[in-house]
């Protein structure tokens, strides 16, 4: 028995029908003839897969394959567990952006002093039922200043919207990376260290709910923190759920906007968390806006082309370019997304290819159009 066989048993990958739906659904396989989820599974079933197989790092873990798999095989989880074993034996993926984001993650596991809330220009409180988990936004504007990431403005707009619906949250200099990228890069020990720090911080704050503006942080807390640490003792909420509820209660309304937009479903918020309706309800509640769906939407949406800040290469650009052309074909001038990383990846390609379409985070759109009493 090799080290992958227990993973096959744990994930029940032996149910594979060898139908190839996974490879046919995979955005990477469409642009790369060296990557095939089906072949990785088949090699694993016959104990031929190796931990030094570089293709295990090409998977976007976007779950488009598992959404369609007739045997309900969770290929992203299968890959994640193989990466755990590969890391233990010294095999790693290729980090994007010279490994800056991975370095920041590692630093967050140490005793460090941060000044990460200097962006705050709204009402916050040291004691509140709500904790706003900002995530890595404060770092993105520095690392991606060449494409004007605008991630800090996204945090300001999130706080502005929370204030608008009557919430003055806790924000903290002691917050750490949620560990999403460490988890999916096979560094489980680092993920657990970061998660433990965040859980202890939030519990000590007395907050009863944690609000996220990042799909990755939201899904990581909701699914993996609970999986590894049990009952968190606080509620995990993505802000689109909260805003959608406030709109239905008539606590939030918008000024009209004459614009045609489309929407990119982030993989963690859509396929992995099942939140498809709330962002669409928010967009459609803006008077005058025209919302056109892309042909591949909701559970069939295509990933933004890169994940966990690694293996960003030519195939990532090909996926992004294809997706942005699909967005442009809807007649929309703007691609709305609920994920800061999707916005960064698309903006990178828009700048590189000088495309006419632009991208905007949903929270920025909502904050710009919200009626201020």
Short mmCIF file of C-alpha atoms in Angstrom, two decimals:
data_model
loop_
_atom_site.label_atom_id
_atom_site.label_comp_id
_atom_site.label_asym_id
_atom_site.label_seq_id
_atom_site.Cartn_x
_atom_site.Cartn_y
_atom_site.Cartn_z
CA UNK A 1 0.00 0.00 0.00
CA UNK A 2 1.32 3.46 -0.86
CA UNK A 3 0.53 6.70 1.00
CA UNK A 4 -2.21 7.66 -1.47
CA UNK A 5 -4.27 4.51 -0.95
CA UNK A 6 -5.68 5.63 2.45
CA UNK A 7 -6.76 8.87 0.74
CA UNK A 8 -8.54 6.82 -1.94
CA UNK A 9 -10.34 4.91 0.82
CA UNK A 10 -11.17 8.03 2.86
CA UNK A 11 -12.59 9.98 -0.10
CA UNK A 12 -14.17 6.88 -1.70
CA UNK A 13 -12.44 7.71 -4.94
CA UNK A 14 -12.68 3.99 -5.78
CA UNK A 15 -16.22 4.74 -6.92
CA UNK A 16 -14.75 6.37 -10.05
CA UNK A 17 -16.58 5.23 -13.18
CA UNK A 18 -13.74 6.27 -15.49
CA UNK A 19 -16.29 8.31 -17.46
CA UNK A 20 -14.05 11.35 -17.89
CA UNK A 21 -16.72 13.90 -16.94
CA UNK A 22 -14.21 15.45 -14.52
CA UNK A 23 -11.61 16.07 -17.20
CA UNK A 24 -14.26 17.24 -19.65
CA UNK A 25 -15.49 19.77 -17.06
CA UNK A 26 -12.08 20.99 -15.92
CA UNK A 27 -11.07 24.51 -17.08
CA UNK A 28 -7.38 23.60 -16.79
CA UNK A 29 -7.76 20.50 -18.95
CA UNK A 30 -9.37 22.63 -21.65
CA UNK A 31 -6.18 24.67 -22.03
CA UNK A 32 -3.52 22.15 -20.93
CA UNK A 33 -3.06 18.68 -22.43
CA UNK A 34 -0.89 17.58 -19.48
CA UNK A 35 -3.56 17.85 -16.78
CA UNK A 36 -6.36 15.32 -16.39
CA UNK A 37 -8.29 14.71 -13.13
CA UNK A 38 -9.43 11.34 -14.54
CA UNK A 39 -5.86 10.18 -15.11
CA UNK A 40 -4.76 11.29 -11.62
CA UNK A 41 -7.62 9.25 -10.15
CA UNK A 42 -6.88 6.23 -12.34
CA UNK A 43 -3.19 6.27 -11.52
CA UNK A 44 -4.09 6.48 -7.82
CA UNK A 45 -6.47 3.51 -8.04
CA UNK A 46 -3.71 1.40 -9.59
CA UNK A 47 -1.10 2.70 -7.10
CA UNK A 48 0.82 4.38 -9.91
CA UNK A 49 0.38 7.99 -8.80
CA UNK A 50 3.49 9.60 -7.30
CA UNK A 51 3.81 12.42 -4.79
CA UNK A 52 6.30 14.15 -7.07
CA UNK A 53 3.67 14.42 -9.82
CA UNK A 54 3.74 18.14 -10.66
CA UNK A 55 0.22 18.03 -12.11
CA UNK A 56 -1.35 17.70 -8.65
CA UNK A 57 -0.48 21.41 -8.18
CA UNK A 58 -2.23 22.47 -11.39
CA UNK A 59 -5.71 21.74 -10.01
CA UNK A 60 -7.66 24.93 -9.23
CA UNK A 61 -9.74 23.03 -6.65
CA UNK A 62 -12.69 24.88 -8.18
CA UNK A 63 -15.04 21.87 -7.76
CA UNK A 64 -16.50 22.11 -11.26
CA UNK A 65 -15.56 18.43 -11.70
CA UNK A 66 -17.07 17.23 -8.44
CA UNK A 67 -20.26 19.20 -9.12
CA UNK A 68 -20.79 17.05 -12.21
CA UNK A 69 -19.25 13.75 -11.12
CA UNK A 70 -21.88 10.96 -11.38
CA UNK A 71 -20.10 9.06 -8.59
CA UNK A 72 -20.03 12.14 -6.28
CA UNK A 73 -16.24 12.02 -5.93
CA UNK A 74 -14.86 15.12 -4.22
CA UNK A 75 -11.79 15.58 -6.41
CA UNK A 76 -10.68 18.90 -4.79
CA UNK A 77 -10.62 17.23 -1.37
CA UNK A 78 -8.79 14.24 -2.87
CA UNK A 79 -6.15 16.57 -4.31
CA UNK A 80 -5.88 18.56 -1.07
CA UNK A 81 -5.10 15.42 0.91
CA UNK A 82 -2.53 14.27 -1.66
CA UNK A 83 -0.85 17.68 -1.41
CA UNK A 84 -0.64 17.21 2.36
CA UNK A 85 1.36 14.03 1.80
CA UNK A 86 3.48 15.61 -0.95
CA UNK A 87 4.42 18.50 1.36
CA UNK A 88 5.54 16.04 4.05
CA UNK A 89 8.00 14.48 1.61
CA UNK A 90 9.36 17.80 0.34
CA UNK A 91 7.36 18.33 -2.85
CA UNK A 92 5.70 21.71 -3.32
CA UNK A 93 3.85 23.68 -5.93
CA UNK A 94 5.28 26.78 -7.59
CA UNK A 95 4.22 29.88 -5.62
CA UNK A 96 2.99 32.89 -7.57
CA UNK A 97 4.29 36.45 -7.03
CA UNK A 98 7.66 35.23 -5.78
CA UNK A 99 6.05 33.58 -2.77
CA UNK A 100 5.19 36.89 -1.06
CA UNK A 101 1.73 35.73 0.02
CA UNK A 102 3.11 32.43 1.37
CA UNK A 103 5.70 34.40 3.36
CA UNK A 104 3.00 36.59 4.87
CA UNK A 105 1.01 33.48 5.84
CA UNK A 106 4.05 32.02 7.60
CA UNK A 107 4.74 35.32 9.41
CA UNK A 108 1.16 35.34 10.68
CA UNK A 109 1.81 32.13 12.58
CA UNK A 110 4.44 33.95 14.67
CA UNK A 111 4.29 36.64 17.35
CA UNK A 112 4.14 39.76 15.17
CA UNK A 113 2.96 43.32 15.61
CA UNK A 114 0.55 44.47 12.90
CA UNK A 115 -0.93 47.83 12.05
CA UNK A 116 -3.57 46.36 9.76
CA UNK A 117 -6.59 48.52 10.67
CA UNK A 118 -5.24 51.98 9.83
CA UNK A 119 -7.64 51.97 6.85
CA UNK A 120 -10.67 52.20 9.16
CA UNK A 121 -12.74 55.33 8.51
CA UNK A 122 -16.09 54.19 9.88
CA UNK A 123 -17.62 53.26 13.20
CA UNK A 124 -16.05 50.29 14.99
CA UNK A 125 -16.34 49.10 18.56
CA UNK A 126 -14.15 47.26 21.04
CA UNK A 127 -17.23 45.43 22.26
CA UNK A 128 -19.79 44.22 19.73
CA UNK A 129 -21.79 41.12 18.88
CA UNK A 130 -20.23 41.29 15.40
CA UNK A 131 -16.61 40.77 14.38
CA UNK A 132 -15.62 41.85 10.86
CA UNK A 133 -12.94 39.42 9.64
CA UNK A 134 -11.13 41.54 7.07
CA UNK A 135 -8.80 38.82 5.75
CA UNK A 136 -5.75 39.59 3.64
CA UNK A 137 -7.19 42.72 1.96
CA UNK A 138 -4.75 45.11 3.71
CA UNK A 139 -1.84 43.33 1.99
CA UNK A 140 -3.32 43.14 -1.52
CA UNK A 141 -3.17 46.86 -2.27
CA UNK A 142 0.58 46.80 -1.58
CA UNK A 143 1.42 43.64 -3.51
CA UNK A 144 -0.89 44.42 -6.43
CA UNK A 145 -0.50 48.19 -6.56
CA UNK A 146 0.44 47.93 -10.26
CA UNK A 147 -3.15 46.94 -11.09
CA UNK A 148 -4.72 49.11 -8.39
CA UNK A 149 -6.31 46.18 -6.58
CA UNK A 150 -8.61 48.40 -4.49
CA UNK A 151 -8.95 45.75 -1.80
CA UNK A 152 -8.67 48.21 1.10
CA UNK A 153 -11.46 50.28 -0.42
CA UNK A 154 -13.46 47.06 -0.42
CA UNK A 155 -12.85 46.76 3.34
CA UNK A 156 -13.87 50.42 3.84
CA UNK A 157 -17.03 49.82 1.84
CA UNK A 158 -17.82 46.70 3.85
CA UNK A 159 -17.52 48.70 7.07
CA UNK A 160 -19.60 51.50 5.56
CA UNK A 161 -22.37 49.05 4.69
CA UNK A 162 -22.27 47.42 8.10
CA UNK A 163 -22.61 50.87 9.69
CA UNK A 164 -25.47 51.65 7.32
CA UNK A 165 -27.47 48.67 8.57
CA UNK A 166 -26.71 49.54 12.17
CA UNK A 167 -23.69 47.34 12.89
CA UNK A 168 -20.52 48.72 14.54
CA UNK A 169 -18.23 45.69 14.40
CA UNK A 170 -14.99 44.75 16.07
CA UNK A 171 -11.95 44.88 13.79
CA UNK A 172 -8.60 43.76 15.14
CA UNK A 173 -4.90 44.25 14.58
CA UNK A 174 -4.46 40.73 15.97
CA UNK A 175 -6.40 39.03 13.16
CA UNK A 176 -4.34 36.53 11.17
CA UNK A 177 -4.59 34.97 7.73
CA UNK A 178 -7.53 32.55 7.73
CA UNK A 179 -5.25 29.77 6.47
CA UNK A 180 -7.18 29.05 3.28
CA UNK A 181 -4.14 29.04 1.04
CA UNK A 182 -2.02 27.03 3.49
CA UNK A 183 -4.81 24.45 3.67
CA UNK A 184 -5.07 24.06 -0.10
CA UNK A 185 -1.28 24.14 -0.56
CA UNK A 186 -0.94 21.09 1.67
CA UNK A 187 0.46 22.89 4.72
CA UNK A 188 -2.00 21.58 7.30
CA UNK A 189 0.18 22.44 10.32
CA UNK A 190 0.35 26.11 9.29
CA UNK A 191 -3.40 26.15 8.64
CA UNK A 192 -4.12 24.78 12.12
CA UNK A 193 -1.79 27.31 13.78
CA UNK A 194 -3.49 30.24 12.01
CA UNK A 195 -6.97 28.87 12.67
CA UNK A 196 -6.26 28.38 16.38
CA UNK A 197 -5.09 32.01 16.71
CA UNK A 198 -8.18 33.37 14.96
CA UNK A 199 -10.62 31.23 16.94
CA UNK A 200 -9.04 32.26 20.24
CA UNK A 201 -9.07 35.93 19.19
CA UNK A 202 -12.74 35.92 18.22
CA UNK A 203 -13.86 33.96 21.28
CA UNK A 204 -11.99 36.36 23.56
CA UNK A 205 -13.67 39.34 21.84
CA UNK A 206 -17.11 38.12 22.93
CA UNK A 207 -18.52 38.44 19.39
CA UNK A 208 -21.41 36.12 18.58
CA UNK A 209 -21.16 36.38 14.80
CA UNK A 210 -18.29 36.88 12.34
CA UNK A 211 -18.95 38.68 9.06
CA UNK A 212 -16.77 38.06 6.00
CA UNK A 213 -16.35 39.99 2.76
CA UNK A 214 -14.11 37.22 1.37
CA UNK A 215 -15.58 33.91 0.15
CA UNK A 216 -12.42 31.99 1.00
CA UNK A 217 -12.33 33.14 4.61
CA UNK A 218 -16.04 32.45 4.94
CA UNK A 219 -15.85 28.92 3.55
CA UNK A 220 -12.67 28.12 5.48
CA UNK A 221 -14.22 29.13 8.80
CA UNK A 222 -17.59 27.57 8.10
CA UNK A 223 -16.37 24.23 6.80
CA UNK A 224 -12.75 23.59 7.79
CA UNK A 225 -12.49 25.39 11.14
CA UNK A 226 -15.52 23.41 12.27
CA UNK A 227 -14.05 20.20 10.84
CA UNK A 228 -10.76 20.52 12.70
CA UNK A 229 -11.83 22.41 15.86
CA UNK A 230 -15.49 21.50 16.42
CA UNK A 231 -18.12 24.01 17.56
CA UNK A 232 -16.75 27.52 17.00
CA UNK A 233 -19.18 29.11 19.48
CA UNK A 234 -19.95 31.93 17.02
CA UNK A 235 -21.98 32.26 13.82
CA UNK A 236 -20.22 32.56 10.45
CA UNK A 237 -21.93 34.93 7.97
CA UNK A 238 -20.97 36.19 4.53
CA UNK A 239 -21.96 39.81 4.09
CA UNK A 240 -24.05 39.11 0.97
CA UNK A 241 -26.36 37.01 3.14
CA UNK A 242 -26.68 39.86 5.64
CA UNK A 243 -27.23 42.54 2.96
CA UNK A 244 -29.76 40.44 1.08
CA UNK A 245 -31.73 40.05 4.30
CA UNK A 246 -31.57 43.80 5.04
CA UNK A 247 -32.83 44.62 1.53
CA UNK A 248 -35.84 42.31 2.04
CA UNK A 249 -36.52 44.07 5.36
CA UNK A 250 -36.40 47.44 3.52
CA UNK A 251 -33.44 48.47 5.68
CA UNK A 252 -31.25 49.12 2.65
CA UNK A 253 -32.14 50.76 -0.65
CA UNK A 254 -30.26 52.06 -3.68
CA UNK A 255 -30.01 54.96 -6.07
CA UNK A 256 -30.66 54.06 -9.71
CA UNK A 257 -27.83 53.05 -12.03
CA UNK A 258 -28.05 52.84 -15.82
CA UNK A 259 -25.50 50.09 -16.47
CA UNK A 260 -25.36 46.55 -17.82
CA UNK A 261 -23.46 44.06 -15.67
CA UNK A 262 -22.85 40.34 -15.35
CA UNK A 263 -21.76 38.27 -12.35
CA UNK A 264 -18.82 35.95 -11.68
CA UNK A 265 -19.62 33.24 -9.11
CA UNK A 266 -16.55 32.74 -6.88
CA UNK A 267 -15.91 28.99 -6.48
CA UNK A 268 -15.83 29.10 -2.65
CA UNK A 269 -19.04 31.13 -2.36
CA UNK A 270 -20.91 29.35 -5.16
CA UNK A 271 -20.15 25.67 -5.65
CA UNK A 272 -18.57 25.15 -2.22
CA UNK A 273 -20.91 27.23 -0.03
CA UNK A 274 -24.02 27.09 -2.21
CA UNK A 275 -24.62 30.87 -2.14
CA UNK A 276 -25.90 31.79 -5.60
CA UNK A 277 -29.08 33.78 -5.01
CA UNK A 278 -28.03 36.44 -2.50
CA UNK A 279 -25.55 38.31 -4.74
CA UNK A 280 -28.00 38.21 -7.66
CA UNK A 281 -30.82 39.51 -5.47
CA UNK A 282 -28.60 42.40 -4.37
CA UNK A 283 -27.65 43.34 -7.95
CA UNK A 284 -31.26 43.14 -9.17
CA UNK A 285 -32.43 45.36 -6.30
CA UNK A 286 -30.52 48.33 -7.77
CA UNK A 287 -33.05 50.33 -9.85
CA UNK A 288 -32.18 50.74 -13.53
CA UNK A 289 -29.42 48.17 -13.64
CA UNK A 290 -29.50 45.50 -16.36
CA UNK A 291 -28.19 42.12 -15.22
CA UNK A 292 -27.24 39.59 -17.90
CA UNK A 293 -26.05 36.11 -16.93
CA UNK A 294 -23.03 34.56 -18.59
CA UNK A 295 -23.74 31.32 -20.43
CA UNK A 296 -21.84 29.35 -17.79
CA UNK A 297 -23.23 30.54 -14.44
CA UNK A 298 -24.01 29.38 -10.91
CA UNK A 299 -22.83 25.75 -10.49
CA UNK A 300 -21.50 25.76 -14.08
CA UNK A 301 -19.48 28.95 -13.62
CA UNK A 302 -15.81 28.88 -14.57
CA UNK A 303 -13.06 29.67 -12.04
CA UNK A 304 -11.10 32.94 -12.35
CA UNK A 305 -8.05 30.85 -13.30
CA UNK A 306 -5.80 30.80 -10.24
CA UNK A 307 -6.07 29.53 -6.68
CA UNK A 308 -4.16 29.79 -3.39
CA UNK A 309 -1.52 32.05 -5.01
CA UNK A 310 0.29 29.28 -6.79
CA UNK A 311 0.82 27.80 -10.25
CA UNK A 312 -0.33 31.00 -11.97
CA UNK A 313 0.86 30.53 -15.52
CA UNK A 314 -0.14 30.68 -19.16
CA UNK A 315 -3.15 28.45 -18.62
CA UNK A 316 -4.41 30.83 -15.94
CA UNK A 317 -4.31 33.67 -18.42
CA UNK A 318 -6.04 31.54 -21.08
CA UNK A 319 -8.87 30.70 -18.64
CA UNK A 320 -9.24 34.33 -17.57
CA UNK A 321 -9.24 35.61 -21.12
CA UNK A 322 -11.89 33.08 -22.14
CA UNK A 323 -14.05 33.96 -19.15
CA UNK A 324 -13.79 37.72 -19.76
CA UNK A 325 -14.72 37.26 -23.41
CA UNK A 326 -17.77 35.30 -22.24
CA UNK A 327 -18.63 38.20 -19.93
CA UNK A 328 -18.26 40.69 -22.77
CA UNK A 329 -20.55 38.60 -24.96
CA UNK A 330 -23.42 39.27 -22.56
CA UNK A 331 -23.31 42.95 -23.48
CA UNK A 332 -22.11 43.85 -19.98
CA UNK A 333 -19.45 46.47 -19.50
CA UNK A 334 -18.73 45.33 -15.94
CA UNK A 335 -18.12 41.92 -14.36
CA UNK A 336 -19.32 41.97 -10.77
CA UNK A 337 -17.76 39.51 -8.35
CA UNK A 338 -17.94 38.87 -4.61
CA UNK A 339 -14.28 37.88 -4.30
CA UNK A 340 -11.24 40.19 -4.05
CA UNK A 341 -9.01 37.53 -5.61
CA UNK A 342 -11.31 37.08 -8.62
CA UNK A 343 -11.18 40.87 -9.09
CA UNK A 344 -7.37 40.88 -8.90
CA UNK A 345 -6.98 37.99 -11.36
CA UNK A 346 -9.41 39.49 -13.87
CA UNK A 347 -7.89 42.98 -13.55
CA UNK A 348 -4.48 41.52 -14.26
CA UNK A 349 -5.71 40.05 -17.55
CA UNK A 350 -7.80 43.11 -18.44
CA UNK A 351 -4.69 45.27 -18.09
CA UNK A 352 -2.44 42.80 -19.93
CA UNK A 353 -4.76 42.48 -22.94
CA UNK A 354 -6.24 45.99 -22.76
CA UNK A 355 -9.79 44.62 -22.70
CA UNK A 356 -12.74 47.01 -22.64
CA UNK A 357 -14.68 45.09 -19.99
CA UNK A 358 -13.95 46.03 -16.38
CA UNK A 359 -14.48 44.26 -13.06
CA UNK A 360 -15.85 45.49 -9.77
CA UNK A 361 -16.45 43.93 -6.39
CA UNK A 362 -20.11 43.66 -5.47
CA UNK A 363 -19.53 45.50 -2.18
CA UNK A 364 -18.05 48.46 -4.02
CA UNK A 365 -21.08 48.61 -6.30
CA UNK A 366 -23.49 48.36 -3.38
CA UNK A 367 -21.68 51.01 -1.33
CA UNK A 368 -21.60 53.43 -4.27
CA UNK A 369 -25.33 53.07 -4.93
CA UNK A 370 -26.63 52.80 -1.36
CA UNK A 371 -29.05 55.49 -0.25
CA UNK A 372 -27.59 57.33 2.73
CA UNK A 373 -30.37 58.44 5.11
#
